[in-house]
């Protein structure tokens, strides 16, 4: 029997059990004395509602975040394994971007590949030229900031001069993530004078991070 058939049978069994429990519950309820029914409604139901509410709160506050973290770590480990095996440039670049994003733009957990990621993002920022590739340049700039590698600060400073506002904004974001204080004066000027509102906002945020 196929896996799909097993799953179908399992679902059918679960539905039948649920229906059986509902029918049994109704049958038992109808045969309870009225005093017992009143007692259940007055005391047991509020307690059950409180328990459900408490359980739901625990799910939202503790269990769901833990499950999401576990899923994120599993996804990250799978991507790291693929990254280690992949040699083709564009595939490695796509995996590099995805690794940082899956890891929620944090360095923790990516230390083992920080060097290769830096090289990929740096090369992308240098070589993805032209207006059509501005998104690649911008993503590379913002992701470089996650890696906290001070050797890339000059490259990000140069990206602040990019013709495309998206790239300038992402470079400001990357410098802010790195808290590169040597860029503070330039970012302060951009926060006031850049023609693009998003770039000005990103520059202000970066300066605030450096305080």
Short mmCIF file of C-alpha atoms in Angstrom, two decimals:
data_model
loop_
_atom_site.label_atom_id
_atom_site.label_comp_id
_atom_site.label_asym_id
_atom_site.label_seq_id
_atom_site.Cartn_x
_atom_site.Cartn_y
_atom_site.Cartn_z
CA UNK A 1 0.00 0.00 0.00
CA UNK A 2 1.31 3.46 -0.90
CA UNK A 3 2.19 6.19 1.62
CA UNK A 4 -0.71 8.28 0.32
CA UNK A 5 -3.12 5.39 0.98
CA UNK A 6 -1.79 4.98 4.53
CA UNK A 7 -2.25 8.68 5.17
CA UNK A 8 -5.78 8.56 3.76
CA UNK A 9 -6.68 5.66 6.04
CA UNK A 10 -5.16 7.45 9.04
CA UNK A 11 -7.22 10.57 8.33
CA UNK A 12 -10.41 8.52 7.92
CA UNK A 13 -9.73 6.70 11.19
CA UNK A 14 -9.17 10.00 13.01
CA UNK A 15 -12.42 11.44 11.62
CA UNK A 16 -14.38 8.33 12.66
CA UNK A 17 -12.90 8.47 16.17
CA UNK A 18 -13.80 12.14 16.48
CA UNK A 19 -17.37 11.50 15.33
CA UNK A 20 -17.59 8.61 17.80
CA UNK A 21 -16.40 10.80 20.66
CA UNK A 22 -18.94 13.52 19.81
CA UNK A 23 -21.80 11.01 19.62
CA UNK A 24 -20.73 9.38 22.89
CA UNK A 25 -20.44 12.78 24.59
CA UNK A 26 -23.95 13.79 23.50
CA UNK A 27 -25.33 10.42 24.62
CA UNK A 28 -23.72 10.74 28.08
CA UNK A 29 -24.79 14.40 28.44
CA UNK A 30 -28.45 13.62 27.79
CA UNK A 31 -28.45 10.97 30.50
CA UNK A 32 -26.92 13.16 33.20
CA UNK A 33 -29.21 14.56 35.92
CA UNK A 34 -30.15 18.21 35.46
CA UNK A 35 -28.30 19.17 38.66
CA UNK A 36 -25.11 17.60 37.32
CA UNK A 37 -25.53 19.38 33.99
CA UNK A 38 -25.97 22.71 35.80
CA UNK A 39 -22.86 22.02 37.90
CA UNK A 40 -20.80 21.27 34.81
CA UNK A 41 -22.01 24.40 33.03
CA UNK A 42 -21.38 26.62 36.06
CA UNK A 43 -17.99 25.26 37.15
CA UNK A 44 -16.38 22.86 34.73
CA UNK A 45 -16.94 24.92 31.58
CA UNK A 46 -15.23 28.09 32.92
CA UNK A 47 -12.31 25.98 34.19
CA UNK A 48 -12.02 24.28 30.82
CA UNK A 49 -12.15 27.64 29.05
CA UNK A 50 -9.40 28.94 31.33
CA UNK A 51 -7.30 25.86 30.62
CA UNK A 52 -7.79 26.27 26.87
CA UNK A 53 -6.88 29.94 27.09
CA UNK A 54 -3.77 29.18 29.14
CA UNK A 55 -2.76 26.44 26.74
CA UNK A 56 -3.25 28.71 23.75
CA UNK A 57 -1.19 31.43 25.42
CA UNK A 58 1.61 28.96 26.11
CA UNK A 59 1.46 27.81 22.49
CA UNK A 60 1.79 31.37 21.19
CA UNK A 61 4.46 32.46 23.67
CA UNK A 62 6.65 29.36 23.97
CA UNK A 63 5.84 26.33 21.86
CA UNK A 64 5.27 27.96 18.47
CA UNK A 65 8.48 30.07 18.65
CA UNK A 66 10.43 26.94 19.63
CA UNK A 67 8.97 25.01 16.71
CA UNK A 68 9.73 27.84 14.31
CA UNK A 69 13.29 28.08 15.61
CA UNK A 70 13.76 24.35 15.16
CA UNK A 71 12.40 24.53 11.61
CA UNK A 72 14.68 27.49 10.86
CA UNK A 73 17.73 25.62 12.14
CA UNK A 74 16.84 22.52 10.13
CA UNK A 75 16.37 24.63 7.01
CA UNK A 76 19.66 26.41 7.63
CA UNK A 77 21.55 23.14 8.05
CA UNK A 78 20.07 21.78 4.81
CA UNK A 79 21.11 24.95 2.96
CA UNK A 80 24.61 24.79 4.45
CA UNK A 81 24.97 21.23 3.17
CA UNK A 82 23.84 22.29 -0.31
CA UNK A 83 26.14 25.31 -0.24
CA UNK A 84 29.12 23.11 0.60
CA UNK A 85 28.41 20.83 -2.36
CA UNK A 86 27.49 23.44 -4.96
CA UNK A 87 30.20 24.80 -7.23
CA UNK A 88 28.21 26.69 -9.89
CA UNK A 89 28.51 30.45 -9.25
CA UNK A 90 24.91 31.58 -9.63
CA UNK A 91 23.58 28.69 -7.56
CA UNK A 92 26.09 29.43 -4.79
CA UNK A 93 25.10 33.10 -4.87
CA UNK A 94 21.40 32.24 -4.61
CA UNK A 95 22.12 29.87 -1.71
CA UNK A 96 24.24 32.56 -0.01
CA UNK A 97 21.37 35.05 -0.14
CA UNK A 98 18.92 32.42 1.08
CA UNK A 99 21.16 31.38 3.97
CA UNK A 100 21.26 34.89 5.39
CA UNK A 101 17.52 35.33 4.96
CA UNK A 102 16.58 31.96 6.46
CA UNK A 103 18.88 32.77 9.40
CA UNK A 104 16.87 35.98 9.92
CA UNK A 105 19.79 38.27 9.06
CA UNK A 106 21.98 37.08 11.92
CA UNK A 107 25.57 35.85 11.86
CA UNK A 108 25.08 33.24 14.59
CA UNK A 109 25.05 29.82 12.96
CA UNK A 110 26.74 31.02 9.77
CA UNK A 111 30.25 31.51 11.16
CA UNK A 112 31.59 28.48 9.30
CA UNK A 113 30.74 30.01 5.91
CA UNK A 114 31.19 33.70 6.73
CA UNK A 115 34.32 33.93 4.57
CA UNK A 116 32.78 32.43 1.42
CA UNK A 117 29.62 34.48 1.92
CA UNK A 118 31.70 37.66 2.21
CA UNK A 119 33.53 36.83 -1.00
CA UNK A 120 30.30 36.13 -2.89
CA UNK A 121 28.55 39.30 -1.72
CA UNK A 122 31.64 41.44 -2.31
CA UNK A 123 32.10 40.11 -5.84
CA UNK A 124 28.40 40.58 -6.57
CA UNK A 125 28.54 44.18 -5.39
CA UNK A 126 31.50 44.82 -7.69
CA UNK A 127 30.35 42.93 -10.77
CA UNK A 128 26.53 43.16 -10.87
CA UNK A 129 26.67 46.38 -12.83
CA UNK A 130 23.95 48.31 -14.59
CA UNK A 131 20.43 49.31 -13.68
CA UNK A 132 18.98 45.85 -14.35
CA UNK A 133 21.13 44.28 -11.66
CA UNK A 134 20.57 46.86 -8.97
CA UNK A 135 18.67 44.41 -6.78
CA UNK A 136 21.60 42.01 -6.71
CA UNK A 137 23.93 44.85 -5.72
CA UNK A 138 21.54 46.04 -3.03
CA UNK A 139 21.02 42.59 -1.54
CA UNK A 140 24.76 42.00 -1.51
CA UNK A 141 25.33 45.30 0.32
CA UNK A 142 22.72 44.69 3.01
CA UNK A 143 23.80 41.06 3.51
CA UNK A 144 27.45 42.09 3.90
CA UNK A 145 26.44 44.05 6.98
CA UNK A 146 25.16 40.85 8.60
CA UNK A 147 28.61 39.26 8.39
CA UNK A 148 30.25 41.96 10.54
CA UNK A 149 33.46 41.88 8.48
CA UNK A 150 35.13 45.28 8.79
CA UNK A 151 37.25 44.66 5.69
CA UNK A 152 34.12 45.26 3.58
CA UNK A 153 33.45 48.77 4.95
CA UNK A 154 35.27 50.54 2.07
CA UNK A 155 33.18 48.56 -0.42
CA UNK A 156 29.97 49.59 1.32
CA UNK A 157 31.11 53.20 1.49
CA UNK A 158 31.62 53.11 -2.26
CA UNK A 159 28.13 51.65 -2.67
CA UNK A 160 26.71 54.75 -0.99
CA UNK A 161 27.59 56.53 -4.25
CA UNK A 162 25.64 54.09 -6.44
CA UNK A 163 23.36 55.63 -9.06
CA UNK A 164 20.42 53.51 -7.90
CA UNK A 165 18.64 54.57 -4.71
CA UNK A 166 17.89 50.96 -3.76
CA UNK A 167 21.61 50.16 -3.63
CA UNK A 168 22.42 53.28 -1.61
CA UNK A 169 19.70 52.44 0.89
CA UNK A 170 20.90 48.85 1.23
CA UNK A 171 24.50 50.01 1.67
CA UNK A 172 23.36 52.32 4.47
CA UNK A 173 21.51 49.38 6.02
CA UNK A 174 24.62 47.20 5.79
CA UNK A 175 26.83 49.86 7.40
CA UNK A 176 24.26 50.33 10.15
CA UNK A 177 24.16 46.61 10.85
CA UNK A 178 27.94 46.66 11.12
CA UNK A 179 27.90 49.83 13.23
CA UNK A 180 30.67 51.18 11.03
CA UNK A 181 31.33 54.48 12.79
CA UNK A 182 33.75 55.58 10.06
CA UNK A 183 30.70 55.97 7.82
CA UNK A 184 28.74 58.09 10.30
CA UNK A 185 29.56 61.51 8.81
CA UNK A 186 28.76 60.41 5.27
CA UNK A 187 25.52 58.78 6.39
CA UNK A 188 24.55 61.91 8.33
CA UNK A 189 24.91 63.96 5.14
CA UNK A 190 22.87 61.42 3.16
CA UNK A 191 20.16 61.48 5.83
CA UNK A 192 19.62 65.15 5.00
CA UNK A 193 20.55 65.53 1.35
CA UNK A 194 19.79 62.34 -0.61
CA UNK A 195 16.89 62.91 -2.99
CA UNK A 196 15.30 59.53 -2.14
CA UNK A 197 13.18 59.39 1.01
CA UNK A 198 13.93 55.70 1.69
CA UNK A 199 17.67 56.31 1.45
CA UNK A 200 17.39 59.23 3.88
CA UNK A 201 15.44 57.05 6.29
CA UNK A 202 17.92 54.17 6.05
CA UNK A 203 20.82 56.57 6.58
CA UNK A 204 19.15 58.01 9.71
CA UNK A 205 18.53 54.52 11.08
CA UNK A 206 22.17 53.58 10.46
CA UNK A 207 23.43 56.67 12.30
CA UNK A 208 21.10 55.88 15.22
CA UNK A 209 22.59 52.39 15.49
CA UNK A 210 26.05 53.88 15.88
CA UNK A 211 25.18 55.94 18.96
#
